mmCIF file of C-alpha atoms in Angstrom:
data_model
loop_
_atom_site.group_PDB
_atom_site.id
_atom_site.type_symbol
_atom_site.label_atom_id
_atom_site.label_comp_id
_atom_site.label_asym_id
_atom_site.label_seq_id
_atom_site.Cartn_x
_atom_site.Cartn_y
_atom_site.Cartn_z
ATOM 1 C CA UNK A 5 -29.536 -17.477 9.642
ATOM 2 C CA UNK A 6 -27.636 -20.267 9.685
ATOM 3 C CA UNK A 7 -26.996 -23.334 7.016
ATOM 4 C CA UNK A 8 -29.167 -26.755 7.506
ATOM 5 C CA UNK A 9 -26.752 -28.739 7.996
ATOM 6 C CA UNK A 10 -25.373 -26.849 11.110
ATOM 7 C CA UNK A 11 -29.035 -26.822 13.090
ATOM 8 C CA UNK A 12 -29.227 -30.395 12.892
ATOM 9 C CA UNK A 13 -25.843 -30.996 14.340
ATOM 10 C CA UNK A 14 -26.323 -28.810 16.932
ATOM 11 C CA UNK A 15 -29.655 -30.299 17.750
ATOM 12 C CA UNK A 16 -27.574 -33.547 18.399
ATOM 13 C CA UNK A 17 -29.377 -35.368 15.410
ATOM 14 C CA UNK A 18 -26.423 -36.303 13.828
ATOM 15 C CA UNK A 19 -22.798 -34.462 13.229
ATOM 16 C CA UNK A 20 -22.794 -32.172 10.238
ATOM 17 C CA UNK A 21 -21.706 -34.912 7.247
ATOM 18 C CA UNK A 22 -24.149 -37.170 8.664
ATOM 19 C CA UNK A 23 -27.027 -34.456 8.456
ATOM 20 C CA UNK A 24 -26.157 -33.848 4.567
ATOM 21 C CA UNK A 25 -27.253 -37.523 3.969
ATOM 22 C CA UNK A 26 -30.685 -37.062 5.916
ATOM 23 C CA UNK A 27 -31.287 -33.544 3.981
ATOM 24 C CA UNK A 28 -30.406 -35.201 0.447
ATOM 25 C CA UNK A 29 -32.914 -38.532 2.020
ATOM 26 C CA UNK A 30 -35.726 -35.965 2.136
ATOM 27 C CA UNK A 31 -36.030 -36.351 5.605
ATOM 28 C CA UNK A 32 -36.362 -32.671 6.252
ATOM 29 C CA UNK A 33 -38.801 -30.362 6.311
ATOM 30 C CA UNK A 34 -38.592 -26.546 7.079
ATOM 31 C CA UNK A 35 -41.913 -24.501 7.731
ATOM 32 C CA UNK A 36 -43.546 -28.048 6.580
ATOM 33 C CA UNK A 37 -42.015 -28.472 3.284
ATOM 34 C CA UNK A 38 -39.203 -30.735 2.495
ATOM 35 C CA UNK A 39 -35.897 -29.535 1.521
ATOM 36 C CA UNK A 40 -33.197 -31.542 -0.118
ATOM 37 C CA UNK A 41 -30.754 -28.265 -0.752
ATOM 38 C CA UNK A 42 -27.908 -28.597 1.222
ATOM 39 C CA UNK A 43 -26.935 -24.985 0.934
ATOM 40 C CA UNK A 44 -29.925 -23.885 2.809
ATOM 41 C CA UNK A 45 -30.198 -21.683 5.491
ATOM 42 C CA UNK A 46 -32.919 -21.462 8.117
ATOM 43 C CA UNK A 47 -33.627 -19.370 11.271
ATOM 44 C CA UNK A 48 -33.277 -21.621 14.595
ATOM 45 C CA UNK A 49 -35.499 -19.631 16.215
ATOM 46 C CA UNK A 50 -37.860 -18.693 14.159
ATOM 47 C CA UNK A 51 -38.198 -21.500 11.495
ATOM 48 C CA UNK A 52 -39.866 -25.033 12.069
ATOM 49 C CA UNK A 53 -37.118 -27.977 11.399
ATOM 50 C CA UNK A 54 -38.268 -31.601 11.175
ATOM 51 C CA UNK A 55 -36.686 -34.786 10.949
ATOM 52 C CA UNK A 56 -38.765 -37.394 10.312
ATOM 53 C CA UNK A 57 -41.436 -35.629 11.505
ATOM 54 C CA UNK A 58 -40.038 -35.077 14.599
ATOM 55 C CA UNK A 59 -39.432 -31.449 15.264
ATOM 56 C CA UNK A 60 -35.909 -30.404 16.659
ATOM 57 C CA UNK A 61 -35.424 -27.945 18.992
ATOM 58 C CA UNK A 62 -32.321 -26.605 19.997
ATOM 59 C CA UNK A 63 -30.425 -27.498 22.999
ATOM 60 C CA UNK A 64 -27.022 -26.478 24.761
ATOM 61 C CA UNK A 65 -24.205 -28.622 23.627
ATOM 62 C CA UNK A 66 -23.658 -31.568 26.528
ATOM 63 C CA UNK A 67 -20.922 -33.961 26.656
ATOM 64 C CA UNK A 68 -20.418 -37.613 28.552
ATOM 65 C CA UNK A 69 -18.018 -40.140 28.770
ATOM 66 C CA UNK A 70 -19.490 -43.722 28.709
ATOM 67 C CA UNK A 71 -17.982 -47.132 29.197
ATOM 68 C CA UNK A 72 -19.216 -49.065 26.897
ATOM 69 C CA UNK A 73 -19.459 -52.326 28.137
ATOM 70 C CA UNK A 74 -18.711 -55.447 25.521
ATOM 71 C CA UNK A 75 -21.225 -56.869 23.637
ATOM 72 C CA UNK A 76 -23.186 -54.021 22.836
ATOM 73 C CA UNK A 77 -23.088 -52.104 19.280
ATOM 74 C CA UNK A 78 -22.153 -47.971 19.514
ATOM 75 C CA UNK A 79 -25.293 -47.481 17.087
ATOM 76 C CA UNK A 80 -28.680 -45.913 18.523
ATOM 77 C CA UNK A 81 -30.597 -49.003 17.235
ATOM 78 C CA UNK A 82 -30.311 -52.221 15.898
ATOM 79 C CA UNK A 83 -32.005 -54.569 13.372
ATOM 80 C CA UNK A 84 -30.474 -57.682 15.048
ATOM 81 C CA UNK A 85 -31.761 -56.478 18.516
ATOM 82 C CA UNK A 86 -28.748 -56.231 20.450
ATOM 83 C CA UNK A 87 -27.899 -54.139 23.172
ATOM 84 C CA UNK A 88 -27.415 -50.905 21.898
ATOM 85 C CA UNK A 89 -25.601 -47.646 23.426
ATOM 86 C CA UNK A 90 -28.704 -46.110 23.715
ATOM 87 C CA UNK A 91 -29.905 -48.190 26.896
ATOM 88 C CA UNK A 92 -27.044 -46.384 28.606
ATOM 89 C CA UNK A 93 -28.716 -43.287 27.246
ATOM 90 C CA UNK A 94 -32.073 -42.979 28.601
ATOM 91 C CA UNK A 95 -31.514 -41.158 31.689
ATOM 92 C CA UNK A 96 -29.514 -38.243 29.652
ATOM 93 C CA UNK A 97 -32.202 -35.743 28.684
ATOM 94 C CA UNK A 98 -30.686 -34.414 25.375
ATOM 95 C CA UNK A 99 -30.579 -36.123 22.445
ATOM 96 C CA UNK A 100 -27.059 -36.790 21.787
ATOM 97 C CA UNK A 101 -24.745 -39.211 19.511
ATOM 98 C CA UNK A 102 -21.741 -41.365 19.896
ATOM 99 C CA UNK A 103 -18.001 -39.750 18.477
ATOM 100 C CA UNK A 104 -17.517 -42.730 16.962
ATOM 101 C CA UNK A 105 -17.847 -46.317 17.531
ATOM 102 C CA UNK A 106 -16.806 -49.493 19.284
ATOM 103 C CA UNK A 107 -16.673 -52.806 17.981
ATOM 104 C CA UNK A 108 -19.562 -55.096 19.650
ATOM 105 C CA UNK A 109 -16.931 -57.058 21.768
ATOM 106 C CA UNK A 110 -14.923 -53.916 22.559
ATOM 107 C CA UNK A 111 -15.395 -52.056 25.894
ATOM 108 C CA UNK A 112 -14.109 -48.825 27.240
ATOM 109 C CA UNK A 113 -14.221 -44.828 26.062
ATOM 110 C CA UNK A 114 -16.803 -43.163 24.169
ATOM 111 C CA UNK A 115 -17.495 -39.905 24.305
ATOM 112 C CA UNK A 116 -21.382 -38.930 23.320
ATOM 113 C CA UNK A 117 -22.052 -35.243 22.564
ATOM 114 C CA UNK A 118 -25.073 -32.999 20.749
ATOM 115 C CA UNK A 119 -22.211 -30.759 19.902
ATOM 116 C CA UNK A 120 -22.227 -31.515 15.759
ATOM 117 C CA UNK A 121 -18.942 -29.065 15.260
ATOM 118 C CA UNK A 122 -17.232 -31.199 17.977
ATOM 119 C CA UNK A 123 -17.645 -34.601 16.807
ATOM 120 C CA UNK A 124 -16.886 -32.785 13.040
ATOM 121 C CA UNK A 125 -13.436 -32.046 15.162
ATOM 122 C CA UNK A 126 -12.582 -35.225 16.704
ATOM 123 C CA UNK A 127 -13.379 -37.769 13.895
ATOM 124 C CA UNK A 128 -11.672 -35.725 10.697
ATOM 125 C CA UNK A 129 -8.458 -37.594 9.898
ATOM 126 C CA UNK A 130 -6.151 -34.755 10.819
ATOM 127 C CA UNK A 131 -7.209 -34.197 14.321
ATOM 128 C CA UNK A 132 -4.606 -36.751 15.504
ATOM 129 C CA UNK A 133 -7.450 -38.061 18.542
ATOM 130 C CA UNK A 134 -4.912 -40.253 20.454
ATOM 131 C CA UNK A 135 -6.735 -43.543 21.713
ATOM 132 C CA UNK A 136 -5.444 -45.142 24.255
ATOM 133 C CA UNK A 137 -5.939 -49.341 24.223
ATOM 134 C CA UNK A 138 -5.249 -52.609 26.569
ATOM 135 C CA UNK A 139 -5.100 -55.042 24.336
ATOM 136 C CA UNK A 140 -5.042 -59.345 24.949
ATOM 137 C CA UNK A 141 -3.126 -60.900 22.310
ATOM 138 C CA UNK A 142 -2.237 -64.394 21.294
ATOM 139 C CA UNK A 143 1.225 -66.071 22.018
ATOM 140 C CA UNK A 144 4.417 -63.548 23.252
ATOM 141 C CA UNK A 145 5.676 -60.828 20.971
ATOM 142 C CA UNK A 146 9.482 -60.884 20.186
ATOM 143 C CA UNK A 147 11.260 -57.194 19.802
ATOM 144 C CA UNK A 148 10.852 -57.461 16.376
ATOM 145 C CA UNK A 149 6.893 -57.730 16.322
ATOM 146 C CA UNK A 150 6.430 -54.957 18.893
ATOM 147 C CA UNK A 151 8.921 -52.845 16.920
ATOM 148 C CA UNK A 152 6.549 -53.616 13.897
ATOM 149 C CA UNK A 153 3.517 -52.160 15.914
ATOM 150 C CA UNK A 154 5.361 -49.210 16.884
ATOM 151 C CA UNK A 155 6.170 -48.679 13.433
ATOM 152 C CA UNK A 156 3.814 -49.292 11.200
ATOM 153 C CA UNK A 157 2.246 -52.672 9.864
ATOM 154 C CA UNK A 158 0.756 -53.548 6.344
ATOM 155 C CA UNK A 159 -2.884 -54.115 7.091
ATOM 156 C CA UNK A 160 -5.081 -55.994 5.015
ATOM 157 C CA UNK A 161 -6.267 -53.773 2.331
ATOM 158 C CA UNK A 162 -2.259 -52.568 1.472
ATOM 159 C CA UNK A 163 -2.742 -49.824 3.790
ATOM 160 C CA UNK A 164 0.075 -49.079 6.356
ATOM 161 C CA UNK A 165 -0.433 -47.849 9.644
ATOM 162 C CA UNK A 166 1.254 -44.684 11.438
ATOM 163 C CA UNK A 167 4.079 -45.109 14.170
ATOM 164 C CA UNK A 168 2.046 -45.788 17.610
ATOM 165 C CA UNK A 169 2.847 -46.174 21.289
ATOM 166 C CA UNK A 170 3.463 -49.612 21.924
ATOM 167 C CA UNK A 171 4.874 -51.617 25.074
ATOM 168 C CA UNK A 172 3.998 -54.906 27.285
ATOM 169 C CA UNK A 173 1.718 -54.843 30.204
ATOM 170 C CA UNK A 174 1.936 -57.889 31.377
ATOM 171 C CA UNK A 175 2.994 -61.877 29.684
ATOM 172 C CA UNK A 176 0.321 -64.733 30.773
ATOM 173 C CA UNK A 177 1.036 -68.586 30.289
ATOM 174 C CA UNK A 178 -0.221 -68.194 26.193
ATOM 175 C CA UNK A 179 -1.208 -64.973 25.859
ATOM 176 C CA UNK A 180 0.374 -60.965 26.083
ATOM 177 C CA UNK A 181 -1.213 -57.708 27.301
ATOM 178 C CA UNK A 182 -0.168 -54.788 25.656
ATOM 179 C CA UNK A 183 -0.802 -50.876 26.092
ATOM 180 C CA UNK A 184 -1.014 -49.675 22.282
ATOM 181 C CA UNK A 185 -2.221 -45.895 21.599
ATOM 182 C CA UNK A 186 -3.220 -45.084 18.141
ATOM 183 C CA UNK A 187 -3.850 -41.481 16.713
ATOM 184 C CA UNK A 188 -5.927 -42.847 13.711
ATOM 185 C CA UNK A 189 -8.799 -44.992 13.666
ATOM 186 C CA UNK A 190 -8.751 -47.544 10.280
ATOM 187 C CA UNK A 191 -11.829 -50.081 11.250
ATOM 188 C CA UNK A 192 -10.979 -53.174 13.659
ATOM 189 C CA UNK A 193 -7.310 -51.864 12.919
ATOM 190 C CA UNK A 194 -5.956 -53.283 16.322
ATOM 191 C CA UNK A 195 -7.494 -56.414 15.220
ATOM 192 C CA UNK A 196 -6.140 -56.102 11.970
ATOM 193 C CA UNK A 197 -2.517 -54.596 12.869
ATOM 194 C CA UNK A 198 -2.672 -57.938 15.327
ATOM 195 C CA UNK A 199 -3.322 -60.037 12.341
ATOM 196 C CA UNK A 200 -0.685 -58.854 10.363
ATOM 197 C CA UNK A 201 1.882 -59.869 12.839
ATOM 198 C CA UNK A 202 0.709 -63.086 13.451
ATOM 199 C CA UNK A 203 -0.728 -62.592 16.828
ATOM 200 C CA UNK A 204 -4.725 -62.713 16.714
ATOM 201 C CA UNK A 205 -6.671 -59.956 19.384
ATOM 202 C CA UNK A 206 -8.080 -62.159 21.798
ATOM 203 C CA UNK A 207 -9.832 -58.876 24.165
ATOM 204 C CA UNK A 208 -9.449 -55.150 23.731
ATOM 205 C CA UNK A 209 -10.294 -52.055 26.071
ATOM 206 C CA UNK A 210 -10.303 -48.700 25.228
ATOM 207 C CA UNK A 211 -8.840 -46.937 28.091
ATOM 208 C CA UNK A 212 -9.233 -43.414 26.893
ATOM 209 C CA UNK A 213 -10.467 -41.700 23.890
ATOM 210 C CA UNK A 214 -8.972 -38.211 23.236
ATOM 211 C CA UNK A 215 -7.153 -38.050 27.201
ATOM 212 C CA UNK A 216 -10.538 -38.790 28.526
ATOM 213 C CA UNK A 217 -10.277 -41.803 30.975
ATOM 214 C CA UNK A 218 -12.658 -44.518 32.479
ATOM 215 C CA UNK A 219 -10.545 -45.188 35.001
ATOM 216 C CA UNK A 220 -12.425 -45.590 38.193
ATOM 217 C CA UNK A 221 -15.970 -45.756 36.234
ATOM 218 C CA UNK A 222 -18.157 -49.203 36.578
ATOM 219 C CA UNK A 223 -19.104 -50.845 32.609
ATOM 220 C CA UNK A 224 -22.125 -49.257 31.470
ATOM 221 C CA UNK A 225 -21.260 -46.021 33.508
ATOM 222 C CA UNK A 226 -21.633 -42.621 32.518
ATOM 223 C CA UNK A 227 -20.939 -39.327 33.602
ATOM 224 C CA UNK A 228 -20.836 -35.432 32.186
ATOM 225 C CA UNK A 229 -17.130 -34.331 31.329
ATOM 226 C CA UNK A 230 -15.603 -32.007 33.894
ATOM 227 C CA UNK A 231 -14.920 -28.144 33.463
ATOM 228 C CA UNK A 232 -11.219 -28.914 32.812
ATOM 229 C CA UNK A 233 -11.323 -32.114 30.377
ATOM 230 C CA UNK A 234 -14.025 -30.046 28.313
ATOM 231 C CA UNK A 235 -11.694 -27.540 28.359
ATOM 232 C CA UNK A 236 -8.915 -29.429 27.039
ATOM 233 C CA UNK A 237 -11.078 -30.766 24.285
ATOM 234 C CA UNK A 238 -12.055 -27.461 23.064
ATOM 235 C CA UNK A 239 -8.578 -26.016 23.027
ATOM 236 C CA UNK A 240 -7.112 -28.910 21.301
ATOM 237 C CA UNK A 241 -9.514 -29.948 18.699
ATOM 238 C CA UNK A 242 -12.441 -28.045 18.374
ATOM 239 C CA UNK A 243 -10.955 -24.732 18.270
ATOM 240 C CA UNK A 244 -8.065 -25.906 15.716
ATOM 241 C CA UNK A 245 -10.597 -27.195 13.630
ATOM 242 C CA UNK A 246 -12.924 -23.617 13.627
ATOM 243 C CA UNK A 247 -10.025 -21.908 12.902
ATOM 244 C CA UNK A 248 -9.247 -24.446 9.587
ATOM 245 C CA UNK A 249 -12.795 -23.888 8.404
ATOM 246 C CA UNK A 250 -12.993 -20.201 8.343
ATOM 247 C CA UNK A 251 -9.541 -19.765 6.984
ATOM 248 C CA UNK A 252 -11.065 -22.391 3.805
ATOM 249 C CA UNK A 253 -14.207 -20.201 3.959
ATOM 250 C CA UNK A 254 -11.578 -17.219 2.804
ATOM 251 C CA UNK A 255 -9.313 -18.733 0.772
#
């Protein structure tokens, strides 16, 4: 037996805090009855789980690396009708969900999985997910902004960034290229950390999302993760993060 919440993550529905939201909706139904109990356990096997009247059935965890090309949303759908992450989708045969998102006019890394405990892994704040960015800034940065970068700037809201990886690719006639890898993810916070020092984002890539690379894929590629990168993820974050929630299980 296993809890709700758990089934629908690893049915690639959503990751496990997402699938509390569509329990507590009353958007699922066990054995034909809807259940709103989050602490409810069901038999994957055995038991019949709906969403939406849709009935899940469980498949082995898969993992790809996309690059998202820009202007097109990271959500599954959208009311506005824009290109959506999901056209890239269509050819995969499980049903699985971005880590994540990209802004609409950001390209680059995203990782889609049906693995629930791995996304769980990769997007709680403590993981420390590095993300790896080529960003197109206004103007040329002095020492002192970059320094800023690499240190910490006062976003917006008060909030004040952690120390990231910072350093010039390459100067243009008004504008700067920088490589800038982050190991949080505030929203639009390269835009934002940009902002703060005066210089406004003009283009951003993600180049990598937790060491996995586009390099050498085409926009709107995808393709499965290798032995070795999976690997990698699963003895860096997913495992760590296991480990944390069975040690808070006993505590």
């Amino acid at each position: 037996m296993e809890r709700l919440q758990k089934v629908l993550a690893r049915a690639g529905v959503a990751s496990r805090r997402s699938s509390e939201g569509l329990i507590l909706a009353g958007r699922v139904r066990v054995n034909g009855r809807v259940v709103t109990e989050l602490g409810t356990k069901v038999d994957p096997h055995k038991d019949r789980v709906e969403v939406d009247g849709r009935r899940l059935v469980a498949e082995k965890p898969v993992y790809y690396v996309v690059h998202k090309p820009r202007e097109m949303v990271t959500t599954l759908d959208d009311p506005e009708g824009r290109a959506t992450i999901a056209d890239l989708l269509k050819e995969i045969p499980e049903r699985v969900v971005p880590v994540g998102r990209l802004d609409y006019h950001t390209s680059g890394a995203l990782l889609v999985t049906n693995d629930g405990d791995m996304v769980d892994a990769l997007l709680r704040p403590r993981s420390g997910v590095p993300k790896v960015y080529a960003a197109k800034l206004q103007g040329h940065l002095d020492v002192e902004e970059l320094d800023a970068l690499r240190n910490g700037v006062v976003l917006d809201d008060g909030y004040k960034t952690k120390p990231a990886e910072v350093f010039v690719l390459r100067e243009e006639r008004n504008n700067t290229w920088v490589h800038i890898t982050l190991t949080e993810g505030k929203n639009r916070q390269i835009h934002r950390m940009g902002d703060a020092i005066g210089h406004r984002v003009m283009r951003l890539a993600r180049q990598s999302f937790a060491g996995l690379s586009v390099e050498r894929m085409r926009s709107g590629e995808v393709r499965e993760l290798k032995r070795d990168e999976l690997q990698q993820l699963k003895k860096k974050f997913l495992n760590p993060y296991r480990r944390a929630r069975e040690a808070s299980k006993e505590a």
